[in-house]
CSV table of C-alpha atoms and ligand atoms in Angstrom, one decimal:
chain,number,residue,atom,x,y,z
A,1,MET,CA,16.8,2.2,0.4
A,2,LYS,CA,14.2,0.9,2.8
A,3,SER,CA,11.4,-0.9,1.0
A,4,ILE,CA,7.9,-0.9,2.6
A,5,PHE,CA,5.2,-2.9,1.0
A,6,ILE,CA,1.7,-1.6,1.9
A,7,THR,CA,-0.8,-4.5,1.8
A,8,GLY,CA,-4.2,-4.9,3.4
A,9,THR,CA,-6.5,-7.4,4.9
A,10,GLY,CA,-8.6,-7.0,1.7
A,11,THR,CA,-9.4,-4.7,-1.1
A,12,GLY,CA,-10.7,-1.2,-0.4
A,13,VAL,CA,-9.3,-1.2,3.1
A,14,GLY,CA,-7.4,2.0,2.6
A,15,LYS,CA,-3.9,1.1,1.2
A,16,THR,CA,-3.8,4.1,-1.1
A,17,VAL,CA,-4.8,6.6,1.6
A,18,VAL,CA,-2.2,5.2,4.0
A,19,THR,CA,0.5,5.1,1.3
A,20,ALA,CA,-0.3,8.7,0.4
A,21,GLY,CA,-0.2,9.7,4.1
A,22,TYR,CA,3.2,8.1,4.7
A,23,ALA,CA,4.7,9.3,1.5
A,24,TYR,CA,3.7,12.9,2.6
A,25,LEU,CA,4.9,12.4,6.2
A,26,LEU,CA,8.3,10.9,5.1
A,27,GLN,CA,8.9,13.8,2.7
A,28,LYS,CA,8.0,16.3,5.4
A,29,ASN,CA,10.6,14.6,7.6
A,30,GLY,CA,13.2,15.2,4.9
A,31,TYR,CA,13.4,11.8,3.3
A,32,LYS,CA,13.6,11.1,-0.4
A,33,VAL,CA,10.5,9.0,-1.1
A,34,GLY,CA,9.7,6.8,-4.1
A,35,VAL,CA,6.3,5.2,-4.6
A,36,MET,CA,5.5,2.2,-6.8
A,37,LYS,CA,2.2,0.6,-7.7
A,38,PRO,CA,3.4,-2.7,-9.3
A,39,VAL,CA,0.0,-3.9,-10.5
A,40,GLN,CA,-2.9,-1.6,-11.1
A,41,THR,CA,-6.1,-3.2,-12.2
A,42,GLY,CA,-9.1,-1.0,-13.2
A,43,ALA,CA,-6.6,1.4,-14.8
A,44,VAL,CA,-8.2,4.2,-16.7
A,45,ASP,CA,-7.6,5.0,-20.3
A,46,LEU,CA,-6.3,8.6,-20.8
A,47,ASN,CA,-5.6,9.5,-24.4
A,48,GLY,CA,-5.0,5.9,-25.3
A,49,ASN,CA,-2.6,5.2,-22.4
A,50,LEU,CA,-3.6,3.2,-19.3
A,51,HIS,CA,-3.1,5.2,-16.1
A,52,SER,CA,-3.1,4.4,-12.3
A,53,MET,CA,-5.6,6.5,-10.4
A,54,ASP,CA,-4.0,5.2,-7.1
A,55,MET,CA,-0.7,6.6,-8.1
A,56,ASP,CA,-2.3,10.0,-9.1
A,57,PHE,CA,-4.0,10.1,-5.7
A,58,ILE,CA,-0.8,9.3,-3.8
A,59,GLU,CA,1.3,11.8,-5.8
A,60,SER,CA,-1.3,14.6,-5.2
A,61,VAL,CA,-1.0,14.1,-1.4
A,62,MET,CA,2.8,14.2,-1.4
A,63,LEU,CA,4.5,17.4,-0.6
A,64,MET,CA,6.6,17.4,-3.7
A,65,PRO,CA,6.9,15.3,-6.9
A,66,GLN,CA,8.6,12.0,-6.4
A,67,ALA,CA,11.9,11.6,-8.2
A,68,ILE,CA,10.7,8.5,-10.1
A,69,ASP,CA,9.2,10.1,-13.2
A,70,ARG,CA,9.0,6.9,-15.4
A,71,PRO,CA,5.6,5.3,-15.5
A,72,ASP,CA,7.1,2.0,-16.7
A,73,LEU,CA,9.0,1.9,-13.4
A,74,LYS,CA,6.4,3.2,-10.9
A,75,THR,CA,3.4,1.5,-12.5
A,76,PRO,CA,4.9,-1.3,-14.6
A,77,ILE,CA,1.7,-3.3,-15.0
A,78,LEU,CA,-1.5,-1.5,-15.9
A,79,LEU,CA,-4.6,-3.5,-16.6
A,80,HIS,CA,-8.0,-2.2,-17.7
A,81,LEU,CA,-10.4,-4.7,-16.0
A,82,ALA,CA,-11.2,-4.1,-12.4
A,83,ALA,CA,-10.6,-7.6,-11.2
A,84,SER,CA,-7.8,-9.7,-9.7
A,85,PRO,CA,-4.5,-9.1,-11.6
A,86,HIS,CA,-4.4,-12.7,-13.0
A,87,LEU,CA,-7.9,-12.4,-14.4
A,88,ALA,CA,-7.5,-8.8,-15.7
A,89,ALA,CA,-4.3,-9.9,-17.5
A,90,GLU,CA,-5.9,-13.0,-19.0
A,91,ASN,CA,-8.8,-10.8,-20.2
A,92,GLU,CA,-6.2,-8.9,-22.2
A,93,SER,CA,-4.4,-12.1,-23.3
A,94,ILE,CA,-1.4,-11.1,-21.2
A,95,LYS,CA,0.6,-13.4,-18.9
A,96,ILE,CA,2.2,-11.2,-16.2
A,97,ASP,CA,5.9,-11.9,-15.8
A,98,PRO,CA,6.8,-11.0,-12.2
A,99,HIS,CA,10.4,-10.3,-13.4
A,100,VAL,CA,9.0,-7.1,-15.1
A,101,ILE,CA,8.1,-5.9,-11.6
A,102,ILE,CA,11.3,-7.0,-10.0
A,103,ASN,CA,13.4,-5.4,-12.8
A,104,ALA,CA,11.4,-2.1,-12.4
A,105,TYR,CA,12.1,-2.3,-8.6
A,106,ASN,CA,15.8,-2.9,-9.2
A,107,SER,CA,16.0,0.0,-11.7
A,108,ILE,CA,14.4,2.3,-9.1
A,109,ARG,CA,17.0,1.2,-6.6
A,110,HIS,CA,19.8,1.6,-9.0
A,111,ASP,CA,18.8,4.8,-10.8
A,112,TYR,CA,16.9,6.8,-8.1
A,113,ASN,CA,17.8,5.1,-4.7
A,114,PRO,CA,15.2,6.9,-2.6
A,115,ASP,CA,15.5,6.6,1.2
A,116,TYR,CA,12.1,4.9,1.3
A,117,LEU,CA,10.3,3.1,-1.5
A,118,LEU,CA,6.6,2.6,-0.7
A,119,ILE,CA,5.0,-0.2,-2.7
A,120,GLU,CA,1.3,-0.4,-2.8
A,121,GLY,CA,0.0,-3.9,-3.4
A,122,ALA,CA,-3.3,-4.9,-4.9
A,123,GLY,CA,-5.9,-6.4,-2.5
A,124,GLY,CA,-4.3,-8.6,0.2
A,125,LEU,CA,-1.5,-11.1,0.6
A,126,TYR,CA,-3.0,-14.0,-1.3
A,127,VAL,CA,-4.1,-12.1,-4.4
A,128,PRO,CA,-3.0,-14.0,-7.5
A,129,ILE,CA,-0.7,-12.0,-9.8
A,130,THR,CA,-0.7,-15.0,-12.0
A,131,ARG,CA,-2.4,-18.3,-11.3
A,132,ASP,CA,0.7,-19.6,-9.5
A,133,TYR,CA,2.4,-16.4,-8.2
A,134,PHE,CA,0.8,-14.4,-5.4
A,135,MET,CA,1.2,-11.0,-3.9
A,136,PHE,CA,3.2,-12.5,-0.9
A,137,ASN,CA,5.6,-14.1,-3.4
A,138,LEU,CA,6.3,-10.6,-4.7
A,139,ILE,CA,6.9,-9.3,-1.2
A,140,GLU,CA,9.4,-12.1,-0.6
A,141,ALA,CA,11.2,-11.4,-3.9
A,142,LEU,CA,11.5,-7.7,-3.0
A,143,HIS,CA,12.6,-8.3,0.6
A,144,ALA,CA,10.3,-5.6,1.7
A,145,GLN,CA,8.9,-4.9,5.1
A,146,VAL,CA,5.1,-5.0,5.4
A,147,ILE,CA,2.6,-2.5,6.5
A,148,LEU,CA,-0.7,-4.2,6.9
A,149,VAL,CA,-3.7,-1.9,6.6
A,150,ALA,CA,-6.8,-3.1,8.4
A,151,ASP,CA,-10.2,-2.0,9.4
A,152,ALA,CA,-10.9,-1.5,13.1
A,153,GLY,CA,-14.5,-2.6,13.2
A,154,LEU,CA,-16.4,-5.9,13.3
A,155,GLY,CA,-14.5,-8.9,11.8
A,156,THR,CA,-11.0,-7.3,12.0
A,157,ILE,CA,-9.5,-9.6,14.7
A,158,ASN,CA,-10.0,-12.6,12.4
A,159,HIS,CA,-8.8,-10.8,9.2
A,160,THR,CA,-5.9,-9.1,10.8
A,161,MET,CA,-4.6,-12.1,12.8
A,162,LEU,CA,-4.9,-14.4,9.8
A,163,SER,CA,-2.8,-12.0,7.8
A,164,ILE,CA,-0.2,-11.6,10.6
A,165,ASP,CA,0.0,-15.3,11.1
A,166,PHE,CA,0.5,-15.8,7.4
A,167,LEU,CA,3.3,-13.2,7.3
A,168,ASN,CA,5.0,-15.0,10.3
A,169,LYS,CA,4.7,-18.4,8.6
A,170,HIS,CA,6.4,-17.1,5.5
A,171,ALA,CA,9.1,-15.2,7.5
A,172,LEU,CA,7.9,-11.9,6.1
A,173,GLN,CA,8.8,-8.9,8.2
A,174,LEU,CA,5.8,-7.0,9.6
A,175,ASN,CA,6.7,-3.3,10.1
A,176,GLY,CA,3.3,-2.6,11.7
A,177,VAL,CA,-0.5,-2.6,11.4
A,178,VAL,CA,-2.4,0.6,10.5
A,179,PHE,CA,-6.0,0.6,11.5
A,180,ASN,CA,-7.9,2.8,9.2
A,181,ARG,CA,-11.3,4.5,9.2
A,182,THR,CA,-12.0,4.5,12.9
A,183,SER,CA,-15.0,6.4,14.4
A,184,GLU,CA,-14.4,9.7,16.1
A,185,PRO,CA,-14.3,9.3,19.0
A,186,ILE,CA,-13.1,5.8,18.6
A,187,SER,CA,-15.7,3.2,19.6
A,188,VAL,CA,-15.4,0.7,22.5
A,189,MET,CA,-15.4,-2.1,20.0
A,190,GLU,CA,-12.7,-0.6,17.8
A,191,LYS,CA,-10.6,0.1,20.8
A,192,ASP,CA,-11.0,-3.4,22.1
A,193,ASN,CA,-10.3,-5.0,18.7
A,194,ILE,CA,-7.0,-3.1,18.4
A,195,LYS,CA,-6.1,-4.0,22.0
A,196,ILE,CA,-6.7,-7.7,21.4
A,197,ILE,CA,-4.7,-7.7,18.1
A,198,ALA,CA,-1.8,-5.8,19.9
A,199,ASN,CA,-1.9,-8.4,22.7
A,200,ILE,CA,-1.9,-11.5,20.6
A,201,SER,CA,0.6,-10.3,18.0
A,202,GLY,CA,3.0,-8.6,20.4
A,203,GLY,CA,2.3,-4.9,19.9
A,204,VAL,CA,2.4,-4.2,16.2
A,205,VAL,CA,0.0,-1.2,16.0
A,206,LYS,CA,1.7,1.5,14.0
A,207,ALA,CA,-1.1,4.1,13.6
A,208,ILE,CA,-4.8,4.6,13.9
A,209,ILE,CA,-6.3,6.7,11.1
A,210,PRO,CA,-9.8,8.1,11.7
A,211,LEU,CA,-12.6,8.3,9.1
A,212,ILE,CA,-12.1,11.5,7.2
A,213,ASN,CA,-15.5,12.8,6.3
A,214,GLY,CA,-16.2,13.2,2.6
A,215,LEU,CA,-12.7,11.8,1.5
A,216,ASP,CA,-12.5,11.2,-2.2
A,217,VAL,CA,-10.2,12.2,-5.1
A,218,ASP,CA,-11.3,15.8,-4.7
A,219,SER,CA,-8.1,17.9,-4.1
A,220,ALA,CA,-9.8,19.9,-1.3
A,221,LYS,CA,-9.5,16.8,0.9
A,222,LYS,CA,-5.7,16.2,0.4
A,223,GLY,CA,-5.2,18.7,3.3
A,224,ALA,CA,-7.3,16.4,5.5
A,225,ILE,CA,-5.1,13.4,4.9
A,226,ARG,CA,-2.0,15.5,5.6
A,227,LYS,CA,-3.5,16.9,8.8
A,228,VAL,CA,-4.2,13.3,10.1
A,229,PHE,CA,-0.6,12.2,9.3
A,230,ASP,CA,0.9,15.4,10.8
A,231,LYS,CA,-0.1,13.9,14.2
A,232,PHE,CA,2.2,10.9,13.8
A,233,ARG,CA,5.5,12.8,14.2
A,234,GLY,CA,7.1,10.0,16.1
A,235,VAL,CA,5.3,7.1,14.5
A,236,CYS,CA,7.1,6.8,11.2
A,237,LEU,CA,8.3,3.7,9.3
B,301,LIG,N1,-9.6,7.2,6.6
B,301,LIG,C1,-10.5,7.3,5.6
B,301,LIG,N2,-11.5,8.1,5.7
B,301,LIG,C2,-12.4,8.2,4.8
B,301,LIG,N3,-12.4,7.5,3.6
B,301,LIG,C3,-11.4,6.7,3.5
B,301,LIG,C4,-10.4,6.5,4.4
B,301,LIG,N4,-9.6,5.5,4.0
B,301,LIG,C5,-10.0,5.1,2.8
B,301,LIG,N5,-11.1,5.8,2.5
B,301,LIG,C6,-11.9,5.7,1.2
B,301,LIG,O1,-12.2,4.3,1.0
B,301,LIG,C7,-12.0,4.0,-0.3
B,301,LIG,C8,-11.0,2.9,-0.4
B,301,LIG,O2,-9.7,3.4,0.0
B,301,LIG,P1,-8.4,3.1,-0.7
B,301,LIG,O3,-8.6,3.4,-2.2
B,301,LIG,O4,-7.3,3.7,0.0
B,301,LIG,O5,-8.3,1.5,-0.5
B,301,LIG,P2,-7.3,0.5,-1.2
B,301,LIG,O6,-7.0,-0.6,-0.2
B,301,LIG,O7,-6.2,1.2,-1.7
B,301,LIG,O8,-8.2,-0.2,-2.4
B,301,LIG,P3,-7.6,-1.0,-3.6
B,301,LIG,O9,-7.6,-2.4,-3.2
B,301,LIG,O10,-8.7,-0.8,-4.7
B,301,LIG,O11,-6.3,-0.5,-4.0
B,301,LIG,C9,-11.7,5.2,-1.1
B,301,LIG,O12,-12.8,5.8,-1.6
B,301,LIG,C10,-11.1,6.1,0.0
B,301,LIG,O13,-11.3,7.5,-0.3
B,302,LIG,MG1,-5.4,1.3,-3.7
């Protein structure tokens, strides 16, 4: 099982969209794919049970249902408040035990053993899961490779290089950077930002995903994500 942790330079950068696209693409290429969202804040209440909208979105883009059908494994920590995990947990008088996530991960490996397990983080690398355990600590514990989702526009050189530098300092393995939501055609600034990041970091650009007009949870747009990822035949994980 190859574990890929999808993180981002920040929240709302496109981790869910990128996770969905890769899950689809890997399935299309014949791989058995599992997807995990270890900590979902802002979870919605459906019939008295908390539920991950990110997971719903990802699964709706996939070609076929993932084998992991147990919510306690694929979404082990669901929190109502849309805030950092540590705060959302404290709001519900819960202290998150990272072992719950690690145990869920180990059960997935043991019981399902997909070719790829895609794990969508929350926010970026330094997001607190508890007050003294951060998203990067979880990546270390899971020994996963990292996909870093970044914007391509103004400010991204700083955000992206700080994240890459941090990964290097912690000996975390970067699989690649995905630049999301570029203009079409790509602007001079976006192109130059990507070029500078590739030059400084030694060529880690995995994919460039354009802005998909009107993208939301509407099922009519799932085809648009698939179409974008169909172009990356040779650029998989
Ligand atoms: N390439 C794109 N084209 C158009 N809209 C996009 C694209 N990527 C992301 N979005 C939109 O931007 C918003 C944030 O994207 P997404 O939910 O994937 O971010 P995220 O990093 O997973 O956020 P979170 O930290 O909340 O998990 C969503 O409304 C999504 O539909
Ligand atoms: Mg998300």
